[in-house]
XYZ file of N, CA and C in Angstrom:
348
model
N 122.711 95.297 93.698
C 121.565 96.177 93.615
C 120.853 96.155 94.959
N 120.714 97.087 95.695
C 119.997 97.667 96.951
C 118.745 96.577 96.448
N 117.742 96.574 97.560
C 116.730 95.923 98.502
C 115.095 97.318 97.487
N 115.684 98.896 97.724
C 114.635 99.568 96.939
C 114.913 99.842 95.086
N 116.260 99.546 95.001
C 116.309 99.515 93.421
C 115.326 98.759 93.041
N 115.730 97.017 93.151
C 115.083 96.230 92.718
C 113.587 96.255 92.948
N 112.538 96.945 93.760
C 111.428 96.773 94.199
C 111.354 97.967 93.556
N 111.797 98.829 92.935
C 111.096 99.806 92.349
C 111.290 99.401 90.811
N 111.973 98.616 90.639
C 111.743 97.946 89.014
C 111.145 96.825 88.943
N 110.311 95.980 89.769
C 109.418 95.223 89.667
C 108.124 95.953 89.628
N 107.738 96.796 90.368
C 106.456 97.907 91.010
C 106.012 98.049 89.818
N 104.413 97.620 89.815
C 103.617 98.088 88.432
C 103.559 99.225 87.858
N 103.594 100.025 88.708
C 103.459 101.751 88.754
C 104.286 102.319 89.950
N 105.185 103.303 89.205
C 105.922 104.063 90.497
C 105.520 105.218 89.725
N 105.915 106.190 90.660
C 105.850 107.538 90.633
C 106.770 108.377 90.963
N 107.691 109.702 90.293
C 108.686 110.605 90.044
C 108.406 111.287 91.333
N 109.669 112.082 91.433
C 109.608 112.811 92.836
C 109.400 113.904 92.073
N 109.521 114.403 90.648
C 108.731 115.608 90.199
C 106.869 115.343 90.122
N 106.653 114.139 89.904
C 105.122 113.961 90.165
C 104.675 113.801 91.350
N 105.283 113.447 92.049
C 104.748 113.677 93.635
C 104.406 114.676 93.880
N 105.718 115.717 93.668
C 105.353 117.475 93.937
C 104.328 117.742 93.396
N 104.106 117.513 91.717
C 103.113 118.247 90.736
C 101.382 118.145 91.853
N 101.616 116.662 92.155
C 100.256 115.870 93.028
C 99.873 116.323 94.034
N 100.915 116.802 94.609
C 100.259 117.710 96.045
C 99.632 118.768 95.732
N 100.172 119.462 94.997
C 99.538 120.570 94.463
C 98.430 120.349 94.021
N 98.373 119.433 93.067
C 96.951 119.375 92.426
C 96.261 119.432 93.367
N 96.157 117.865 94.590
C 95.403 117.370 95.408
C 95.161 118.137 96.190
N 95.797 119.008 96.432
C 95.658 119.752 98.006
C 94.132 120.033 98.504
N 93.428 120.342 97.654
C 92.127 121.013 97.912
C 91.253 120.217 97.812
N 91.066 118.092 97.567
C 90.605 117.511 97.743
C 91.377 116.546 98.402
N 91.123 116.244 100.263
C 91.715 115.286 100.739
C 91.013 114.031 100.211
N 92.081 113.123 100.946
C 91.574 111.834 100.029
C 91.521 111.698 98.826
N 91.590 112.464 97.814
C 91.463 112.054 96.488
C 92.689 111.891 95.225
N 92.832 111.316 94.912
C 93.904 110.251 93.987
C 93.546 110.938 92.341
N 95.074 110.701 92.190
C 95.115 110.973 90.021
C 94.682 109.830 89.473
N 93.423 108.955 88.931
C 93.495 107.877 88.160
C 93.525 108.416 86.867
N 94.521 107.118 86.113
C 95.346 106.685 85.227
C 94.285 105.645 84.755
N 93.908 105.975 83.390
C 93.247 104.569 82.709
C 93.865 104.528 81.565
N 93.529 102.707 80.402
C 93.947 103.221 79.383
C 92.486 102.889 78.548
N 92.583 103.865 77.990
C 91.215 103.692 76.759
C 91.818 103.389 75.480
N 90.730 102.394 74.086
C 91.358 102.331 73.324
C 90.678 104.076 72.168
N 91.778 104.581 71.131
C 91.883 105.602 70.853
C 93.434 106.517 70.524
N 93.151 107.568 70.039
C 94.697 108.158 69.905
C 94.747 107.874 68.424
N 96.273 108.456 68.141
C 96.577 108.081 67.134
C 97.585 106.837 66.764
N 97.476 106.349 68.283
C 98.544 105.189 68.337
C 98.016 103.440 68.322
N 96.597 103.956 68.853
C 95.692 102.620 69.332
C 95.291 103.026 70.631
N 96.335 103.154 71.527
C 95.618 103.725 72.884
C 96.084 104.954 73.358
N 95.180 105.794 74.264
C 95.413 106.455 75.653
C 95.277 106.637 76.569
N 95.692 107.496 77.526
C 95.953 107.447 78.929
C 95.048 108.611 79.233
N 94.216 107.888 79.782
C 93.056 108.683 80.200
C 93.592 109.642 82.236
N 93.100 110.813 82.292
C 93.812 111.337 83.448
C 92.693 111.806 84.148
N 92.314 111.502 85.415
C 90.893 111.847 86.469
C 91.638 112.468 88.002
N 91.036 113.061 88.433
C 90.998 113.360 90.283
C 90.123 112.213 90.410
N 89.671 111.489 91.635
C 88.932 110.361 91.756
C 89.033 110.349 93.473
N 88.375 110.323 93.870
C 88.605 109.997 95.642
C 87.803 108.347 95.730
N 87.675 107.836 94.217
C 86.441 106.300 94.657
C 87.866 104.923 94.422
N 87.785 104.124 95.509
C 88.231 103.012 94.859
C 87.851 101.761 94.533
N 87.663 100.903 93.868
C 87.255 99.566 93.191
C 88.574 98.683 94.273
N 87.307 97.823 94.213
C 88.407 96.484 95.338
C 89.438 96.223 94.673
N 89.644 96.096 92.997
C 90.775 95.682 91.759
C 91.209 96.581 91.850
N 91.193 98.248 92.223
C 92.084 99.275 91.930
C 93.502 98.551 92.345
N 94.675 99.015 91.625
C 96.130 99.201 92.179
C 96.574 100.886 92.663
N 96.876 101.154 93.395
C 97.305 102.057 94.499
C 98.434 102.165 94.698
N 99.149 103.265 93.726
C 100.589 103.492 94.109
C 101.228 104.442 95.157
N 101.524 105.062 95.996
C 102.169 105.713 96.589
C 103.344 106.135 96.822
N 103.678 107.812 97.164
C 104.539 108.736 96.991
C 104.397 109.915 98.037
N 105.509 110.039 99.294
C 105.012 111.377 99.404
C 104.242 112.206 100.004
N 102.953 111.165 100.022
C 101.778 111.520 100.511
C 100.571 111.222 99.297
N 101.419 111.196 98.454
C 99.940 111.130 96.897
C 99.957 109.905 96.628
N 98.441 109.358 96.019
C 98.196 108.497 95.382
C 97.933 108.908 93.674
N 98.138 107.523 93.763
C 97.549 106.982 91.691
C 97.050 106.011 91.799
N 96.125 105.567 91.378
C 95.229 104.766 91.081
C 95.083 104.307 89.789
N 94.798 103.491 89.582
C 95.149 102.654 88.301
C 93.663 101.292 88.114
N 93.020 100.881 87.201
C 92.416 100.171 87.632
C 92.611 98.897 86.961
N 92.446 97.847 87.105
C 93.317 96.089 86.737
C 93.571 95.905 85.365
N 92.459 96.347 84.873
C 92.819 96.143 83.435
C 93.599 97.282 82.568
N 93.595 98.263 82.761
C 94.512 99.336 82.631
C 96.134 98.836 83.218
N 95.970 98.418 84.047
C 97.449 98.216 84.669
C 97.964 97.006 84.155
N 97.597 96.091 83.623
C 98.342 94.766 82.782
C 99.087 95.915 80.919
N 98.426 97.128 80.792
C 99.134 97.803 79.515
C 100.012 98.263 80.229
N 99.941 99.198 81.388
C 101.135 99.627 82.262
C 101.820 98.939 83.166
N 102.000 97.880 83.075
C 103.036 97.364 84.168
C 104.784 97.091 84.046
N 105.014 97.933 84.996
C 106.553 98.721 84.990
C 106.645 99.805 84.498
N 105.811 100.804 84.503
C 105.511 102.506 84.130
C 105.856 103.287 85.243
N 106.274 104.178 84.583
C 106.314 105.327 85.826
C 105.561 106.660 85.424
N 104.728 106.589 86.597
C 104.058 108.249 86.029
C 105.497 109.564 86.194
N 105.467 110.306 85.588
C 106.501 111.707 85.720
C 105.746 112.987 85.462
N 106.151 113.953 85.916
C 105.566 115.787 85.333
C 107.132 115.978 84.980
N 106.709 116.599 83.590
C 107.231 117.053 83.124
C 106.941 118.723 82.694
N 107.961 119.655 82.850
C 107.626 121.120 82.752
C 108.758 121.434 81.367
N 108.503 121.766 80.315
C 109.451 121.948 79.125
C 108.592 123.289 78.295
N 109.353 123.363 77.324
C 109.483 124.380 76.437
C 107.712 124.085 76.003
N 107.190 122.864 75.741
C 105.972 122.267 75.203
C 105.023 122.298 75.855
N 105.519 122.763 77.800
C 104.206 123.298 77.814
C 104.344 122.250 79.636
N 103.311 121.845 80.489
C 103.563 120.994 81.482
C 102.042 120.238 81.385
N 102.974 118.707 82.054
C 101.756 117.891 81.788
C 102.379 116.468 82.858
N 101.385 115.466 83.242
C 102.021 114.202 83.493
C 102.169 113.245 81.862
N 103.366 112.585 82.088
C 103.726 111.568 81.282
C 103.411 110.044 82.158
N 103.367 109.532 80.942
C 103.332 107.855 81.468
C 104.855 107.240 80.795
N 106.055 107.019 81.636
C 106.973 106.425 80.968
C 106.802 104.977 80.997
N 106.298 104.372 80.011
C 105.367 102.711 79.581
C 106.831 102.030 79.038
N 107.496 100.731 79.694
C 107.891 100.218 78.717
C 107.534 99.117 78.225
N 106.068 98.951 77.957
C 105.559 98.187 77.333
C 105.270 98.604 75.583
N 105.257 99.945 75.909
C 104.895 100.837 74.382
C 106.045 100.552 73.141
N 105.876 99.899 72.154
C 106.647 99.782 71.325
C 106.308 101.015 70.435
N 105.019 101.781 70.722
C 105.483 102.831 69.908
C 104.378 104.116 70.707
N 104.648 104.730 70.317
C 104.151 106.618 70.955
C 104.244 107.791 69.998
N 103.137 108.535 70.309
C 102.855 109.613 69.591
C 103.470 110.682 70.109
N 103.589 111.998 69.189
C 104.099 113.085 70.083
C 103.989 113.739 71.349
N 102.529 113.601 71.303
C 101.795 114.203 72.364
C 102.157 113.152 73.452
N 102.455 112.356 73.913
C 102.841 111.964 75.167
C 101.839 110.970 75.787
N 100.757 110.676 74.906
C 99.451 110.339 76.116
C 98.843 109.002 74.763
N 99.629 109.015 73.809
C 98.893 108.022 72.657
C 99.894 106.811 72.368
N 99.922 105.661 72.556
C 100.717 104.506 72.552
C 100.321 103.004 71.740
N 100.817 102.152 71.699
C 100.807 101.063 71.190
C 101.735 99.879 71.793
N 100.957 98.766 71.940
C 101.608 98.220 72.485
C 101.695 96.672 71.645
């Protein structure tokens, strides 16, 4: 296993080269400013994934990078996500970011409600 396999399956948070794209786009019209990712408790699962523009960071933020884009994540949110990958996904259902969590032993339809 390569030197970036393995460092991208340790990485608390990585990010899709379809979410990179989705991110520029978003971001374009605020430099400096980042997608934060929280998790709140709620849903129909126990938790969700709360989704912000944010240009502020907390000394505890985690800071992923892609591309040119950030995600932001903040400490306690990131011990539910650690080894996630954010993705955009564009389907029949419509387009949105996903959180692929494999901490989630279980998930709702909607994409954004989990349990861990």
């Amino acid at each position: 296993m390569s030197d970036a396999a393995s460092a991208a399956e340790t990485a608390p948070l990585s990010i899709s080269a379809a979410a990179a794209r989705r991110l520029q786009k978003v971001l374009a019209a605020d430099p400096g400013a980042a997608l934060r990712i929280s998790v709140k408790g709620g849903g129909c699962s126990g938790f969700q994934y709360a989704f912000e523009i944010d240009a502020t960071r907390a000394a505890d933020d985690f800071v992923a990078s892609r591309d040119g884009v950030s995600v932001v994540v903040d400490s306690a949110s990131l011990e539910m996500m650690r080894g996630s990958e954010l993705d955009f996904v564009d389907d029949l259902m419509g387009q949105a970011f996903k959180v692929k969590n494999p901490n989630a032993v279980a998930s709702c339809g909607c994409g954004v409600s989990f349990s861990i």
